[in-house]
Tab-separated table of C-alpha atoms and ligand atoms in Angstrom:
chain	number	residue	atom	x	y	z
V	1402	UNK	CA	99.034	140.592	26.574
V	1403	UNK	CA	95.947	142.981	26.747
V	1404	UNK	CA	92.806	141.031	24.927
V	1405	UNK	CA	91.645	144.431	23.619
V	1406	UNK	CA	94.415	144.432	21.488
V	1407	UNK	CA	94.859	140.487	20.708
V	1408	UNK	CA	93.232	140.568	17.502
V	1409	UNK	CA	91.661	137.241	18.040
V	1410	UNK	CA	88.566	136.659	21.027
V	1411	UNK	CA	86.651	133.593	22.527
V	1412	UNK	CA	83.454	131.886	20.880
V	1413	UNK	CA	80.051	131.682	22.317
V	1414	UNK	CA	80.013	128.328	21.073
V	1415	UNK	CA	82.583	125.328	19.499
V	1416	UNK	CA	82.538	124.919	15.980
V	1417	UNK	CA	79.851	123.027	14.782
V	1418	UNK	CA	81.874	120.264	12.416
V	1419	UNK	CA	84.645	119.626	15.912
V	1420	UNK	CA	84.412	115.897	17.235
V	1421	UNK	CA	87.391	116.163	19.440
V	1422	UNK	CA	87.148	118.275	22.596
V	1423	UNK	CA	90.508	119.530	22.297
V	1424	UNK	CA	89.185	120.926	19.052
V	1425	UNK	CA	86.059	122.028	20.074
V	1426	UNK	CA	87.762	124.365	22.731
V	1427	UNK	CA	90.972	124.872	21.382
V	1428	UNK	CA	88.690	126.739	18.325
V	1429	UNK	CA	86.105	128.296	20.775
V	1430	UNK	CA	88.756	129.517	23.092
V	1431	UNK	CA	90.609	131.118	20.329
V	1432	UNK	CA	93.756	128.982	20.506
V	1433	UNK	CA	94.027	127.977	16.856
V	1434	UNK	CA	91.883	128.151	14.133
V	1435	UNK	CA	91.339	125.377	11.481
V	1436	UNK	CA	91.864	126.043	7.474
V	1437	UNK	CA	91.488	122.651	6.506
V	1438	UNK	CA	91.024	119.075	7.656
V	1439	UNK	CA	94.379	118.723	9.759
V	1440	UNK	CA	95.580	121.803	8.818
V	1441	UNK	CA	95.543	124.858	11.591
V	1442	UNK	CA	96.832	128.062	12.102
V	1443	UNK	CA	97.753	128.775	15.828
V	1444	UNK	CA	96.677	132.385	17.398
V	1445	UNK	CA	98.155	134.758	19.708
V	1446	UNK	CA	97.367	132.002	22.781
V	1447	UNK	CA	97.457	128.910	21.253
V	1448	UNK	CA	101.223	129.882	20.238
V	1449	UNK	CA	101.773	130.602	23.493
V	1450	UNK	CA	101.441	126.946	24.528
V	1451	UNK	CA	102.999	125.676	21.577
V	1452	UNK	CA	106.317	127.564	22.408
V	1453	UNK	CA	105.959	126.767	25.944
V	1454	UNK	CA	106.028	123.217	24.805
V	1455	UNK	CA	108.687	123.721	22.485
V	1456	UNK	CA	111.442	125.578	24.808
V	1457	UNK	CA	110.877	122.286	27.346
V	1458	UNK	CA	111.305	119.750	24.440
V	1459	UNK	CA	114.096	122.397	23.568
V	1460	UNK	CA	116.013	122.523	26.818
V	1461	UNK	CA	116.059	118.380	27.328
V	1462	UNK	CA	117.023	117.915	23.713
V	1463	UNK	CA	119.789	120.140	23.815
V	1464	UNK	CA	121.698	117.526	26.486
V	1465	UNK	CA	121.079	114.968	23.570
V	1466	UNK	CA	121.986	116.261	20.294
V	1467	UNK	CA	122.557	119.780	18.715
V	1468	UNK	CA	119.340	121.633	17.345
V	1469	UNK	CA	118.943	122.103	13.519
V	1470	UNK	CA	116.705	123.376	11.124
V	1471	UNK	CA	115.978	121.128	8.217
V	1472	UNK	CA	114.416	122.479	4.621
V	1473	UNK	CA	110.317	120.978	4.797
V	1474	UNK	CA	110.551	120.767	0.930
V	1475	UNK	CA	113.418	118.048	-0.142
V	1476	UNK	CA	113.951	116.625	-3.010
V	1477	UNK	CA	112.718	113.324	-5.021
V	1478	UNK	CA	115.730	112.017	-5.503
V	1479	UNK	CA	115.853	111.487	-2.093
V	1480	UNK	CA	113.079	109.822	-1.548
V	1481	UNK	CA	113.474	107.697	-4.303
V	1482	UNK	CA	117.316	106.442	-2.466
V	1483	UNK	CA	115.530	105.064	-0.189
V	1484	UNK	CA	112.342	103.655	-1.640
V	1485	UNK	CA	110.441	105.942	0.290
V	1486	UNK	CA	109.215	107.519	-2.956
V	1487	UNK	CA	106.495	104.821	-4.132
V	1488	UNK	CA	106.172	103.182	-0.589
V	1489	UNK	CA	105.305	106.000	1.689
V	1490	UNK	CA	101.258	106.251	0.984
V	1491	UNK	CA	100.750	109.570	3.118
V	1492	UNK	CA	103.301	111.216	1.095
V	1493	UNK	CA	102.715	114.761	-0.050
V	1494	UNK	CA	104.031	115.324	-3.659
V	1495	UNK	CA	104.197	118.680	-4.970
V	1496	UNK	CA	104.029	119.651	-8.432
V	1497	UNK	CA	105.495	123.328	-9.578
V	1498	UNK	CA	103.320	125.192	-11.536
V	1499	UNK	CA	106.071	126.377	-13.659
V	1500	UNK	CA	107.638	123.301	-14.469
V	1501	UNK	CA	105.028	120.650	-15.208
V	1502	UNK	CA	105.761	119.747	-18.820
V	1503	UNK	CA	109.480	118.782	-17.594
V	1504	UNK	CA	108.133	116.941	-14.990
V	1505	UNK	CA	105.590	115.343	-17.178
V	1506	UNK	CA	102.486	116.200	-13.778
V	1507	UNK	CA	105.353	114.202	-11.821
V	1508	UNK	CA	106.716	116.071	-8.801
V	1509	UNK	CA	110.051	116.951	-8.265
V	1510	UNK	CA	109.831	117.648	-4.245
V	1511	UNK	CA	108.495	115.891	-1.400
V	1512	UNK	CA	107.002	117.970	1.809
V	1513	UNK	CA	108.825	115.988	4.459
V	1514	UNK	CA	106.608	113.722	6.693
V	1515	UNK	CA	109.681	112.517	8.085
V	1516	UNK	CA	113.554	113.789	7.623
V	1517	UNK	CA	115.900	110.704	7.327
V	1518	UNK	CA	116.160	111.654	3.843
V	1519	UNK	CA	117.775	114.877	4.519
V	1520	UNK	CA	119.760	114.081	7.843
V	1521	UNK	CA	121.504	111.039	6.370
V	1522	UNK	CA	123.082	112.838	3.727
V	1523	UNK	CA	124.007	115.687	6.138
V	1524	UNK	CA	125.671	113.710	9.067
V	1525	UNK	CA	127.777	111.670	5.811
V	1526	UNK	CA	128.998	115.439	4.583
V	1527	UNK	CA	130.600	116.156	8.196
V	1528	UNK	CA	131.027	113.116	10.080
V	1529	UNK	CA	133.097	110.248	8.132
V	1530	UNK	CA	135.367	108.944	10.711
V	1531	UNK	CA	134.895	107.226	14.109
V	1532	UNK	CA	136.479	110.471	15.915
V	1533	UNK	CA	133.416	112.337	14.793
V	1534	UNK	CA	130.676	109.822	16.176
V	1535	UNK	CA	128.589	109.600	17.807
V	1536	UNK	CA	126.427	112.693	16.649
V	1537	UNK	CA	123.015	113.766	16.900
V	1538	UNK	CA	120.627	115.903	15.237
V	1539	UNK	CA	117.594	117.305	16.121
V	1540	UNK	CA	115.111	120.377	14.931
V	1541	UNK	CA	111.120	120.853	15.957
V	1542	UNK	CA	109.642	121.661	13.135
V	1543	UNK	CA	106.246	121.256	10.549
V	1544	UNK	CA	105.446	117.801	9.238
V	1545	UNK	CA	103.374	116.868	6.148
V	1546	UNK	CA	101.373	113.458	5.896
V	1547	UNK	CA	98.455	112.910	3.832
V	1548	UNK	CA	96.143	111.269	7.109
V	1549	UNK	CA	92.926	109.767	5.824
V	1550	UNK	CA	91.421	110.107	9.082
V	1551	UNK	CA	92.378	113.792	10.125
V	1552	UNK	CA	88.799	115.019	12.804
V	1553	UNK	CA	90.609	114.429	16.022
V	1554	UNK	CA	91.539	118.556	16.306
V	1555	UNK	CA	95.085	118.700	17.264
V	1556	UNK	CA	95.512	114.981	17.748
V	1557	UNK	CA	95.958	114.201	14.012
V	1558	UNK	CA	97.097	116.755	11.618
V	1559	UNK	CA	97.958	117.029	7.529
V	1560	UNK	CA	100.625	119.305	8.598
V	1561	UNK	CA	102.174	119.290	11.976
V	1562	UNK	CA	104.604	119.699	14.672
V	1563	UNK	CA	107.510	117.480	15.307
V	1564	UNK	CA	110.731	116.963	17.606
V	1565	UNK	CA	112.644	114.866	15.954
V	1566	UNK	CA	116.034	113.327	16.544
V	1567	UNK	CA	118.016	111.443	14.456
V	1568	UNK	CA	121.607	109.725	15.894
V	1569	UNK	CA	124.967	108.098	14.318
V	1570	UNK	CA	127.061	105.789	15.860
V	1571	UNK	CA	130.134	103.665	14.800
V	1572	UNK	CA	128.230	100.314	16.590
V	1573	UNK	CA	124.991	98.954	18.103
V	1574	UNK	CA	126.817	99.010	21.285
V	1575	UNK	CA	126.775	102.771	21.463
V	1576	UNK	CA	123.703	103.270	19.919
V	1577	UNK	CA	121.828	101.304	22.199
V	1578	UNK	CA	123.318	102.968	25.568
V	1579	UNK	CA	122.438	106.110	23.861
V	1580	UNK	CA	119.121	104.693	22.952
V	1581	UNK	CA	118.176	104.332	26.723
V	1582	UNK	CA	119.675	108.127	27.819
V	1583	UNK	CA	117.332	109.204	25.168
V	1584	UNK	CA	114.258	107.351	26.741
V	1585	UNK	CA	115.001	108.664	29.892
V	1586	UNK	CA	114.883	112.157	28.464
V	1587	UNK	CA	111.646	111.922	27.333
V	1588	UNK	CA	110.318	110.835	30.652
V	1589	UNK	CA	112.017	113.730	32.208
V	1590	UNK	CA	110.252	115.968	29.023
V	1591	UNK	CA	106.753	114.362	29.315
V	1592	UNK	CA	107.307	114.519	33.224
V	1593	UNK	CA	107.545	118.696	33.274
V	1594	UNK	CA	104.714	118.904	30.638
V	1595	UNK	CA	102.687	117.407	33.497
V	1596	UNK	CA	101.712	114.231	32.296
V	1597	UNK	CA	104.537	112.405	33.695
V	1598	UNK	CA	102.534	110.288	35.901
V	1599	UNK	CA	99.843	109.311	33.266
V	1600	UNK	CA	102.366	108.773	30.020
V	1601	UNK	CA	104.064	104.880	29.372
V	1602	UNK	CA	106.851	103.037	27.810
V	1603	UNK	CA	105.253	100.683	25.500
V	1604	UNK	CA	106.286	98.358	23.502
V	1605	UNK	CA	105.027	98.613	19.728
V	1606	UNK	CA	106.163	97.726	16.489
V	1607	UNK	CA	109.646	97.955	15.262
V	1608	UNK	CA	108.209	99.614	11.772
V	1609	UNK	CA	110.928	97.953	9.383
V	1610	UNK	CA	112.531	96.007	11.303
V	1611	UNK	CA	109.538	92.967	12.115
V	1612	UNK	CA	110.944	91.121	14.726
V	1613	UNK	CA	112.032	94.426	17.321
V	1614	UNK	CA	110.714	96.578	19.232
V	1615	UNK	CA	109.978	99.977	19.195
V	1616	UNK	CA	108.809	102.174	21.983
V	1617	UNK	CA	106.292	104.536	21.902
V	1618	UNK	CA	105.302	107.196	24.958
V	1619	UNK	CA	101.590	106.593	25.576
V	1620	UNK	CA	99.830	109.043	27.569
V	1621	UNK	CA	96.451	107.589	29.054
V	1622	UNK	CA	93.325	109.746	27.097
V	1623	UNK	CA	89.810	108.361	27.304
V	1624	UNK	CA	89.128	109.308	23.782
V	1625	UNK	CA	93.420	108.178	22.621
V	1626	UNK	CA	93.359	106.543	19.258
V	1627	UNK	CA	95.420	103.687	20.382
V	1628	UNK	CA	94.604	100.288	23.001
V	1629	UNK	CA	97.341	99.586	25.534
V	1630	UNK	CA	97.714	96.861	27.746
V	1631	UNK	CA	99.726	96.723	30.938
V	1632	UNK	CA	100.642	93.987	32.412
V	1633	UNK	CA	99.653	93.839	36.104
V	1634	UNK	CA	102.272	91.524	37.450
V	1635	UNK	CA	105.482	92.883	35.570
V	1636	UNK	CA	104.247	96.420	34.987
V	1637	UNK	CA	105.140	95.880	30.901
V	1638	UNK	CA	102.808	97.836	28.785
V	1639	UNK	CA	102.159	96.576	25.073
V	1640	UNK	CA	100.718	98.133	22.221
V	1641	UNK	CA	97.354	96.491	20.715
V	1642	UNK	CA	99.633	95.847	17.530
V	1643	UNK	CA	102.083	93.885	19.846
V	1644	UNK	CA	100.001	93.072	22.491
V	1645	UNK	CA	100.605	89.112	23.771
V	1646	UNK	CA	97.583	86.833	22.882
V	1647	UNK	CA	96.558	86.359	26.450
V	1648	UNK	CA	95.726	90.086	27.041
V	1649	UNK	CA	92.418	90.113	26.809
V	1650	UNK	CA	92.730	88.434	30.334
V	1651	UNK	CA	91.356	90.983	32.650
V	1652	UNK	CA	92.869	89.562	35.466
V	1653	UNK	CA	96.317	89.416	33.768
V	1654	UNK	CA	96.515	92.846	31.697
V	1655	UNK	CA	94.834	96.460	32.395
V	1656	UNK	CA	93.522	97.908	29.201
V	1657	UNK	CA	93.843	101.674	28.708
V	1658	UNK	CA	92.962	103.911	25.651
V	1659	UNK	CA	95.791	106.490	25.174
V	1660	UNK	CA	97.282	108.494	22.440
V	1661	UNK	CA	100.801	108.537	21.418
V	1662	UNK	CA	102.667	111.506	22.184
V	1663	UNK	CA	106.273	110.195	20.961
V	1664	UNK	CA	108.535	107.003	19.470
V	1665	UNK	CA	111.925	105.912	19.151
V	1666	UNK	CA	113.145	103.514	17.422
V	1667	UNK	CA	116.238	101.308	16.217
V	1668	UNK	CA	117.115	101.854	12.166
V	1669	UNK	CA	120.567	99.512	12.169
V	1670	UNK	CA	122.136	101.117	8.591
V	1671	UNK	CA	118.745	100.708	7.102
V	1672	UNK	CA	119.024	104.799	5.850
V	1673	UNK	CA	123.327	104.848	6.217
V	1674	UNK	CA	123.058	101.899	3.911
V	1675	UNK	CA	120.765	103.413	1.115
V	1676	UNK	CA	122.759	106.549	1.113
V	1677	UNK	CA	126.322	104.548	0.724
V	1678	UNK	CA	126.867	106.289	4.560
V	1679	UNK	CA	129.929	104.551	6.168
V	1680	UNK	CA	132.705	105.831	8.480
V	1681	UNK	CA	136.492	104.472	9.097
V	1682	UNK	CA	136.986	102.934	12.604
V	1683	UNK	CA	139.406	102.966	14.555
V	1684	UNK	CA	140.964	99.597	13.048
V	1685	UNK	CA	141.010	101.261	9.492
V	1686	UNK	CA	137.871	99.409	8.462
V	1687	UNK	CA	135.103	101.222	6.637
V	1688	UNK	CA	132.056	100.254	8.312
V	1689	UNK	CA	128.258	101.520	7.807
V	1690	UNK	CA	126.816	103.875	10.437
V	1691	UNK	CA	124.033	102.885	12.878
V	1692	UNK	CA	121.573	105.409	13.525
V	1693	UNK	CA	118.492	105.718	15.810
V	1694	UNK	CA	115.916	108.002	15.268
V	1695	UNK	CA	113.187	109.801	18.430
V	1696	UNK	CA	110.147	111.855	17.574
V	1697	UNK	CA	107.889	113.788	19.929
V	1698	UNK	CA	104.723	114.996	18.730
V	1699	UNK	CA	104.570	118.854	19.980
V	1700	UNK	CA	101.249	119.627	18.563
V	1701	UNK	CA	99.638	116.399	19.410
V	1702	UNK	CA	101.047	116.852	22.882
V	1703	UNK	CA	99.116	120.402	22.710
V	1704	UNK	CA	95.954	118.731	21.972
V	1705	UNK	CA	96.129	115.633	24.271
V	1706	UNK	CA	97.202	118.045	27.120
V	1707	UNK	CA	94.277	120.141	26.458
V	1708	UNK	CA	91.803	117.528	26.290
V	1709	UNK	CA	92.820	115.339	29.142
V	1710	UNK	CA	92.493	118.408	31.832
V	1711	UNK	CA	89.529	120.209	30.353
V	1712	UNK	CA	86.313	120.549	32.650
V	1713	UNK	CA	82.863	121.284	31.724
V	1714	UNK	CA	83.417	125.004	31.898
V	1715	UNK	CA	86.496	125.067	29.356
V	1716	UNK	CA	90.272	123.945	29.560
V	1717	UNK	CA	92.796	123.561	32.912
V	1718	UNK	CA	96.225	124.301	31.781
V	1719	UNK	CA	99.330	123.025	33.872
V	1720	UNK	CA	101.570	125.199	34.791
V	1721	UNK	CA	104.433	124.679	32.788
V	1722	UNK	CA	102.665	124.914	29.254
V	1723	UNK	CA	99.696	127.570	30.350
V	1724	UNK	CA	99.634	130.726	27.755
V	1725	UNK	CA	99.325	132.759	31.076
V	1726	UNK	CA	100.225	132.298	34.769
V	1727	UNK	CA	97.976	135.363	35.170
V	1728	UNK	CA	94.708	135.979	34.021
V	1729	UNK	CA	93.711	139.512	34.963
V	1730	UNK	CA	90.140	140.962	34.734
V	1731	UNK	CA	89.136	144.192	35.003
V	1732	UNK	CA	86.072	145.254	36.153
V	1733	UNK	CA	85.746	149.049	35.546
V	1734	UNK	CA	88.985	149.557	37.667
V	1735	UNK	CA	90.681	150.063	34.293
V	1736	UNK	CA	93.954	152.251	35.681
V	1737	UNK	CA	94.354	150.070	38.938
V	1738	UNK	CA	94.069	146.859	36.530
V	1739	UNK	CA	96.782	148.310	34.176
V	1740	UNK	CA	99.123	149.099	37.329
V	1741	UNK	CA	98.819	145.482	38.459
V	1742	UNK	CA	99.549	144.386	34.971
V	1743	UNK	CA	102.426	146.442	34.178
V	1744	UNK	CA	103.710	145.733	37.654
V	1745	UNK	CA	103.313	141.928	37.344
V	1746	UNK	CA	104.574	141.975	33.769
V	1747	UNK	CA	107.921	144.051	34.583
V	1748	UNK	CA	108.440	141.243	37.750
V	1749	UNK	CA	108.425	138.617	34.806
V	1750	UNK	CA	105.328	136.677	35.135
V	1751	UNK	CA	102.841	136.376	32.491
V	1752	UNK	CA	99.729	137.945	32.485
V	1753	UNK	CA	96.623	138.028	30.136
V	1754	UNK	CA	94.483	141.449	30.882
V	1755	UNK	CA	91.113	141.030	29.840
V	1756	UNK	CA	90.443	144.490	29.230
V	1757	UNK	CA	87.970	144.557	26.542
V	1758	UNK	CA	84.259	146.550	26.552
V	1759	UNK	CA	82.474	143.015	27.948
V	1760	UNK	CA	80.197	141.990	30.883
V	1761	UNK	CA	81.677	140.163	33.568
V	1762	UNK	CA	79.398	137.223	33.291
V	1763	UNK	CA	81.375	137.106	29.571
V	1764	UNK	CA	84.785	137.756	31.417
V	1765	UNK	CA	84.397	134.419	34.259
V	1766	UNK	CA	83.065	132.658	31.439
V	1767	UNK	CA	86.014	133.084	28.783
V	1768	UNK	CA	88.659	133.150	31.900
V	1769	UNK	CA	87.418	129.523	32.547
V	1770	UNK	CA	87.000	128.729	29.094
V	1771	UNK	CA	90.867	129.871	28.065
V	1772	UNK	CA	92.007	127.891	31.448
V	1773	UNK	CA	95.386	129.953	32.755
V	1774	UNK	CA	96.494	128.350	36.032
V	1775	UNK	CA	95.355	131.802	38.614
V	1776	UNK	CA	92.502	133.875	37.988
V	1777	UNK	CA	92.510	137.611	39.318
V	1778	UNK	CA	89.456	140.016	39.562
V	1779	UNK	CA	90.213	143.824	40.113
V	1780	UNK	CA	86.539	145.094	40.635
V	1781	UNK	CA	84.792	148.053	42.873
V	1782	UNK	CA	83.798	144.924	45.165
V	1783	UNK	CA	87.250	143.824	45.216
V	1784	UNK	CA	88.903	146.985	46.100
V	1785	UNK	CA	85.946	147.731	48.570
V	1786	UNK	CA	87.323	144.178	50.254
V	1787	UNK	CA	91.282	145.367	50.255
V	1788	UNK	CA	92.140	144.727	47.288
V	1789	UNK	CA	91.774	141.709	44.399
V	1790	UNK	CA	90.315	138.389	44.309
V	1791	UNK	CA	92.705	135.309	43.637
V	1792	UNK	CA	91.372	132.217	42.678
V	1793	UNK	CA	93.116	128.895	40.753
V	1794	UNK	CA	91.627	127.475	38.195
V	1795	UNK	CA	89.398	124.463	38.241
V	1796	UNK	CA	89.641	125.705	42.212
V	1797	UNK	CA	86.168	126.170	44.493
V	1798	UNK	CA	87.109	129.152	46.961
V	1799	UNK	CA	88.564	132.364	45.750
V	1800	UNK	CA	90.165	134.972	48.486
V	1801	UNK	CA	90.992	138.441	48.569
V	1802	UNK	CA	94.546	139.628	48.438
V	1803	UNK	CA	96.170	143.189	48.830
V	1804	UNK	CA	97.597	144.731	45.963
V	1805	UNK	CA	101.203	145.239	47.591
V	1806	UNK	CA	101.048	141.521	48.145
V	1807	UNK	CA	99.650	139.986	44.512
V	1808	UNK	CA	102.934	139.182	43.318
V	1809	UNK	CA	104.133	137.069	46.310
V	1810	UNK	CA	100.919	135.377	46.266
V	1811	UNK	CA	101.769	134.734	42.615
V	1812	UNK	CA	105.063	133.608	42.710
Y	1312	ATP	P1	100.311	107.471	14.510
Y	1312	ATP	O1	100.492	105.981	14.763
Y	1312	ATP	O2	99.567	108.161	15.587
Y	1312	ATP	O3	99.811	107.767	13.134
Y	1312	ATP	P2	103.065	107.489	13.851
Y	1312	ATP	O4	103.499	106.284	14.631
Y	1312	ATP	O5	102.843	107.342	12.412
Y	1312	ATP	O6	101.769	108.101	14.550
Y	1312	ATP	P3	105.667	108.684	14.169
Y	1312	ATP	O7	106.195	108.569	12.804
Y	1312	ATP	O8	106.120	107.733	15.212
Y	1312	ATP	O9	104.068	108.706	14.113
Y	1312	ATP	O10	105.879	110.211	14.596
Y	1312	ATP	C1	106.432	110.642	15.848
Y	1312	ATP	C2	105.379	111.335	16.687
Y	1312	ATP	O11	104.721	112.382	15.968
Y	1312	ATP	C3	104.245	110.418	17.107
Y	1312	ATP	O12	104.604	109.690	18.266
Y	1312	ATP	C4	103.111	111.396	17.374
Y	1312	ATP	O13	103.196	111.912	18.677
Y	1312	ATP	C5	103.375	112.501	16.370
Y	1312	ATP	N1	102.486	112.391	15.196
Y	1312	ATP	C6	102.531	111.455	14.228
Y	1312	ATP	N2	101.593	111.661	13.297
Y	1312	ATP	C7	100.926	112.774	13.690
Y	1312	ATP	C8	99.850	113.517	13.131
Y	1312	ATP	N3	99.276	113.155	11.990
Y	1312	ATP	N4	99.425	114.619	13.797
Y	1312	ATP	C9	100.013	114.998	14.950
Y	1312	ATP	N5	101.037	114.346	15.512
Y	1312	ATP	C10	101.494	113.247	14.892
Y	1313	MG	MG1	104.866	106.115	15.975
């Protein structure tokens, strides 16, 4: 992508109302742009990550369940099936215009903060006997919840992005094994995101059901809404909501601030139940359907990623999620710059040309500010050297490279 023609360019400063560093540069870099408390739009770059996150959720999920794409706006009735109607507090009720006197200023549709409501109903229409389970459903897609507390950037949104996975299974038997291939997945997910080494298995509250588990991904954040403590002799990591009595004990339990990036979690036949969803086994008996269900937050993810690598000169990408691999500056070399570009572009690897009318002082800055993984300067010092200057981000020494020899040094 040339920046010239990006539509979109880099701040001189973060917004003034941002708390959050991943929204302070996540705005000022020009990855997203916020509309409302926890609402955002996300820009030419900040989709870029987003997508990159998505296609590696994407490509683990796919061994798991088959990808769907599940209506945001359901309906009451729904809702009400399940209890969910009155009980959910962050719900988002809508209200057509054009129909209030029928609905009396009651709405009619719910914008989903969650889909059990419309995947129960959908696995019942297909899958009724115990040849057809288990199943499993999944789509990434927008979320709606009503959070009182939405300042942490992308950490906390009114609307946003969610993997989530919903299973069926004729017994707890299946389910669980199941259960435990899905956990492993995530590990694998969070592991080529590059947080792998910094993200836990915790244990935290079962939600419905008081007496389980569930478990929740925690990746370790300095500023992470939620308190986790691990256990130093047995390695278990708890939840402050679970968290044993003695773990306080410094000497017993390591205490950690970290945000939640994902959850899974047992449901028995609370949802087949409320939607009359049962199946004939193999015996002839009907019997109700057990169902897990797995969520990952993608945009959190974005935001906890960006704020857990950022410097004090802007944010550090990983590899895997970068908008870029590449981020090319020009320095008044603009048809040698354009060359490497195309050149780099047509051997596949992503490159960001910063070829707009700017200093260079404003170039470093926003290169470091925007974060891409390699940094490449095509300047009359440069090409007076042999060629371009390479250097990785968040890196000290940068070193020249011929042209003929940029994308091996790439790759
Ligand atoms: P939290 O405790 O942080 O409010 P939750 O436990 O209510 O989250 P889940 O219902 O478990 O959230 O949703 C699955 C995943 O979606 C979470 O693990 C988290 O990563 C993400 N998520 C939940 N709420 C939000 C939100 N408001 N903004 C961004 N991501 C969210
Ligand atoms: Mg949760």
């Amino acid at each position: 992508m040339r920046m010239s023609k990006m539509g979109v360019r880099p701040e001189k400063q973060p917004p003034k109302d941002a708390e959050a560093i991943n929204h302070k540069l996540l705005v000022q870099a020009g990855f997203i742009n916020q509309e409302m408390a926890g609402v955002y739009t996300y820009l030419p770059l900040g989709l870029k990550v987003l997508t990159k996150i998505e296609d590696i959720v994407r490509k683990h999920m796919d061994k798991v369940g088959s990808e769907v794409l599940m209506p945001a706006l359901s309906p009451k009735e729904n809702w009400e099936k399940t209890g969910r109607f009155q009980t959910v507090d962050v719900l988002m009720k809508t209200v057509p215009a054009n129909e209030p006197s029928r609905l009396k200023n009651d709405s009619e549709y719910v914008l989903s903060p969650t889909h059990e409501e419309i995947v129960t109903p959908l696995a019942q229409k297909f899958n009724l006997s115990y040849k057809d389970l288990p199943v499993a459903f999944y789509q990434i897609q927008n979320k709606f919840r009503n959070e009182p507390r939405a300042k942490n950037g992308l950490l906390r949104g009114r609307e946003f992005r969610m993997k989530d996975l919903y299973s069926f299974h004729a017994n707890e038997e299946d389910f669980k094994k199941y259960y435990e291939t899905v956990k492993q997945t995530y590990l694998d997910i969070y592991k080529e995101l590059g947080i792998g080494e910094d993200t836990y298995v915790v244990l935290a509250s079962g939600g419905d059901f008081g007496k389980e588990y569930s478990h929740e991904f925690q990746t370790l954040l300095s500023t992470g809404e939620d308190v986790i403590y691990k256990n130093k002799e047995t390695g278990e990591v708890f939840n402050k909501e679970v968290a044993p009595e003695d773990a306080d004990n410094k000497e017993k339990y390591d205490t950690f601030k970290a945000s939640e990036v994902g959850n899974i979690f047992t449901l028995h036949s609370k949802y087949s139940d409320a939607f009359g969803y049962s199946f004939t086994d193999s015996d002839g008996a009907r019997k109700p359907v057990v169902m897990g269900c797995y969520g990952i937050g993608i945009s959190r993810l974005m935001g906890v990623i960006a704020e857990k690598f950022a410097d004090d000169k802007g944010l550090v990408w990983p590899k895997s999620v970068a908008p870029f691999s590449v981020h090319l500056i020009d320095i008044r070399q603009g048809e040698l710059s354009g060359k490497i570009y195309d050149d780099l572009t047509n051997a596949g690897v992503d490159v960001l040309l910063d070829d707009r009318d700017a200093s260079p002082g404003e170039k470093f800055a926003d290169a470091d500010l925007i974060g891409c993984p390699l940094r490449v300067v095509v300047s009359d010092r440069s090409v007076a050297a042999g060629g371009v200057e390479i250097k990785a981000r968040g890196g000290q020494e940068s070193q020249i490279c011929k042209i003929e020899e940029i994308l091996d040094k790439v790759k």
